[in-house]
Each structure stands twice: as C-alpha cells, then as structure tokens.
mmCIF file with all atom_site columns, C-alpha atoms in Angstrom:
data_model
loop_
_atom_site.group_PDB
_atom_site.id
_atom_site.type_symbol
_atom_site.label_atom_id
_atom_site.label_alt_id
_atom_site.label_comp_id
_atom_site.label_asym_id
_atom_site.label_entity_id
_atom_site.label_seq_id
_atom_site.pdbx_PDB_ins_code
_atom_site.Cartn_x
_atom_site.Cartn_y
_atom_site.Cartn_z
_atom_site.occupancy
_atom_site.B_iso_or_equiv
_atom_site.pdbx_formal_charge
_atom_site.auth_seq_id
_atom_site.auth_comp_id
_atom_site.auth_asym_id
_atom_site.auth_atom_id
_atom_site.pdbx_PDB_model_num
ATOM 1  C CA . MET I 1 1  ? 60.361 384.901 46.593 1.00 59.00 ? 1  MET I CA 1
ATOM 2  C CA . GLN I 1 2  ? 57.162 386.948 46.955 1.00 59.00 ? 2  GLN I CA 1
ATOM 3  C CA . ASP I 1 3  ? 56.208 389.289 44.087 1.00 62.00 ? 3  ASP I CA 1
ATOM 4  C CA . MET I 1 4  ? 58.908 391.957 44.191 1.00 59.00 ? 4  MET I CA 1
ATOM 5  C CA . GLU I 1 5  ? 56.427 394.859 44.045 1.00 66.00 ? 5  GLU I CA 1
ATOM 6  C CA . LYS I 1 6  ? 54.879 393.624 47.304 1.00 86.00 ? 6  LYS I CA 1
ATOM 7  C CA . LEU I 1 7  ? 58.169 393.414 49.215 1.00 90.00 ? 7  LEU I CA 1
ATOM 8  C CA . HIS I 1 8  ? 59.445 396.249 51.376 1.00 93.00 ? 8  HIS I CA 1
ATOM 9  C CA . HIS I 1 9  ? 63.217 396.178 51.871 1.00 92.00 ? 9  HIS I CA 1
ATOM 10 C CA . LEU I 1 10 ? 64.098 396.881 55.497 1.00 92.00 ? 10 LEU I CA 1
ATOM 11 C CA . GLY I 1 11 ? 67.881 396.790 55.103 1.00 91.00 ? 11 GLY I CA 1
ATOM 12 C CA . GLY I 1 12 ? 70.386 394.155 56.132 1.00 90.00 ? 12 GLY I CA 1
ATOM 13 C CA . GLY I 1 13 ? 68.833 391.617 53.784 1.00 92.00 ? 13 GLY I CA 1
ATOM 14 C CA . GLU I 1 14 ? 65.483 391.786 55.611 1.00 94.00 ? 14 GLU I CA 1
ATOM 15 C CA . PHE I 1 15 ? 62.115 392.228 53.898 1.00 95.00 ? 15 PHE I CA 1
ATOM 16 C CA . CYS I 1 16 ? 58.456 392.424 54.828 1.00 95.00 ? 16 CYS I CA 1
ATOM 17 C CA . PHE I 1 17 ? 55.143 392.171 53.021 1.00 95.00 ? 17 PHE I CA 1
ATOM 18 C CA . LYS I 1 18 ? 51.480 392.466 53.930 1.00 94.00 ? 18 LYS I CA 1
ATOM 19 C CA . TRP I 1 19 ? 49.845 389.061 54.257 1.00 93.00 ? 19 TRP I CA 1
ATOM 20 C CA . ASP I 1 20 ? 47.265 388.571 51.492 1.00 87.00 ? 20 ASP I CA 1
ATOM 21 C CA . GLY I 1 21 ? 44.726 386.982 53.829 1.00 78.00 ? 21 GLY I CA 1
ATOM 22 C CA . LYS I 1 22 ? 44.656 383.726 51.855 1.00 83.00 ? 22 LYS I CA 1
ATOM 23 C CA . GLY I 1 23 ? 45.144 380.861 54.249 1.00 85.00 ? 23 GLY I CA 1
ATOM 24 C CA . ASP I 1 24 ? 46.773 380.807 57.646 1.00 89.00 ? 24 ASP I CA 1
ATOM 25 C CA . VAL I 1 25 ? 50.012 382.752 58.176 1.00 90.00 ? 25 VAL I CA 1
ATOM 26 C CA . ARG I 1 26 ? 51.412 379.695 59.981 1.00 90.00 ? 26 ARG I CA 1
ATOM 27 C CA . GLY I 1 27 ? 51.360 377.781 56.693 1.00 90.00 ? 27 GLY I CA 1
ATOM 28 C CA . TYR I 1 28 ? 53.742 380.197 54.934 1.00 91.00 ? 28 TYR I CA 1
ATOM 29 C CA . ARG I 1 29 ? 57.043 378.671 53.871 1.00 92.00 ? 29 ARG I CA 1
ATOM 30 C CA . PRO I 1 30 ? 59.831 381.181 53.285 1.00 93.00 ? 30 PRO I CA 1
ATOM 31 C CA . PRO I 1 31 ? 62.181 381.001 50.306 1.00 91.00 ? 31 PRO I CA 1
ATOM 32 C CA . ALA I 1 32 ? 65.391 379.005 50.719 1.00 94.00 ? 32 ALA I CA 1
ATOM 33 C CA . GLY I 1 33 ? 67.902 380.834 52.902 1.00 94.00 ? 33 GLY I CA 1
ATOM 34 C CA . PHE I 1 34 ? 65.302 382.886 54.795 1.00 95.00 ? 34 PHE I CA 1
ATOM 35 C CA . GLU I 1 35 ? 63.445 382.631 58.095 1.00 95.00 ? 35 GLU I CA 1
ATOM 36 C CA . ALA I 1 36 ? 59.932 384.070 58.436 1.00 95.00 ? 36 ALA I CA 1
ATOM 37 C CA . MET I 1 37 ? 57.968 385.634 61.274 1.00 95.00 ? 37 MET I CA 1
ATOM 38 C CA . ALA I 1 38 ? 54.348 386.836 61.146 1.00 96.00 ? 38 ALA I CA 1
ATOM 39 C CA . ASP I 1 39 ? 53.144 389.831 63.163 1.00 96.00 ? 39 ASP I CA 1
ATOM 40 C CA . LEU I 1 40 ? 49.634 391.249 63.647 1.00 96.00 ? 40 LEU I CA 1
ATOM 41 C CA . THR I 1 41 ? 50.213 394.994 63.866 1.00 96.00 ? 41 THR I CA 1
ATOM 42 C CA . ASP I 1 42 ? 48.311 398.278 64.179 1.00 97.00 ? 42 ASP I CA 1
ATOM 43 C CA . ARG I 1 43 ? 51.129 400.285 62.541 1.00 97.00 ? 43 ARG I CA 1
ATOM 44 C CA . HIS I 1 44 ? 52.636 400.093 59.078 1.00 95.00 ? 44 HIS I CA 1
ATOM 45 C CA . PRO I 1 45 ? 56.049 398.452 59.617 1.00 93.00 ? 45 PRO I CA 1
ATOM 46 C CA . VAL I 1 46 ? 57.824 400.756 57.142 1.00 93.00 ? 46 VAL I CA 1
ATOM 47 C CA . THR I 1 47 ? 56.173 404.159 57.618 1.00 94.00 ? 47 THR I CA 1
ATOM 48 C CA . GLY I 1 48 ? 55.046 403.744 61.221 1.00 95.00 ? 48 GLY I CA 1
ATOM 49 C CA . GLU I 1 49 ? 51.640 405.201 60.341 1.00 96.00 ? 49 GLU I CA 1
ATOM 50 C CA . GLN I 1 50 ? 48.576 404.008 62.238 1.00 97.00 ? 50 GLN I CA 1
ATOM 51 C CA . LEU I 1 51 ? 46.543 401.492 60.206 1.00 96.00 ? 51 LEU I CA 1
ATOM 52 C CA . ALA I 1 52 ? 42.735 401.676 60.016 1.00 97.00 ? 52 ALA I CA 1
ATOM 53 C CA . VAL I 1 53 ? 42.552 398.010 61.085 1.00 96.00 ? 53 VAL I CA 1
ATOM 54 C CA . SER I 1 54 ? 45.136 395.541 62.356 1.00 95.00 ? 54 SER I CA 1
ATOM 55 C CA . GLU I 1 55 ? 46.937 393.666 59.565 1.00 95.00 ? 55 GLU I CA 1
ATOM 56 C CA . TRP I 1 56 ? 49.122 390.590 59.375 1.00 95.00 ? 56 TRP I CA 1
ATOM 57 C CA . TRP I 1 57 ? 52.621 391.265 58.016 1.00 96.00 ? 57 TRP I CA 1
ATOM 58 C CA . MET I 1 58 ? 55.285 388.695 57.206 1.00 96.00 ? 58 MET I CA 1
ATOM 59 C CA . PHE I 1 59 ? 58.930 389.480 57.936 1.00 96.00 ? 59 PHE I CA 1
ATOM 60 C CA . LEU I 1 60 ? 61.776 387.667 56.191 1.00 95.00 ? 60 LEU I CA 1
ATOM 61 C CA . LYS I 1 61 ? 65.383 387.652 57.330 1.00 95.00 ? 61 LYS I CA 1
ATOM 62 C CA . PRO I 1 62 ? 68.407 385.681 56.173 1.00 95.00 ? 62 PRO I CA 1
ATOM 63 C CA . GLU I 1 63 ? 68.822 382.397 58.049 1.00 93.00 ? 63 GLU I CA 1
ATOM 64 C CA . GLY I 1 64 ? 71.214 382.631 60.956 1.00 83.00 ? 64 GLY I CA 1
ATOM 65 C CA . GLY I 1 65 ? 70.894 386.447 61.107 1.00 70.00 ? 65 GLY I CA 1
ATOM 66 C CA . GLU I 1 66 ? 70.871 388.367 64.368 1.00 62.00 ? 66 GLU I CA 1
ATOM 67 C CA . GLN I 1 67 ? 67.714 388.328 66.491 1.00 53.00 ? 67 GLN I CA 1
#
C-alpha cells in the first residue's frame, strides 16, 4: 500500500492520500482487496479546509464495501 505516512485513515477501512502528480490518476492500481476513486477537490478531505488550489486525492475502500 501507499507510504503509511501519506495515508489518512477515514474510518471503516477507508483511506485517502494526496495524488503525487506523477502520471495520470487513471493509471493508479489499488492494493489487493481495495477499490480506488480519484477526486479533484477544492477542500482537504480530512479537515474540510479550503485548499489554495484544487488537488487530486485518491480514496481507497475495501472491495465490496458500501457505496
């Protein structure tokens, strides 16, 4: 999985991390047992604070989890 210091635990086995900007987010392959979704956001997904610029964040959830 992604470097642990970069992961934010969201609860329920879900995590997120800021995309590093290397390559296209569509090329990301999640670790076994997880599904991934990318989101371009203006707010930090954990703190809710407004970001200076929009950023790509990747969200990971266990496969087969609730939508």
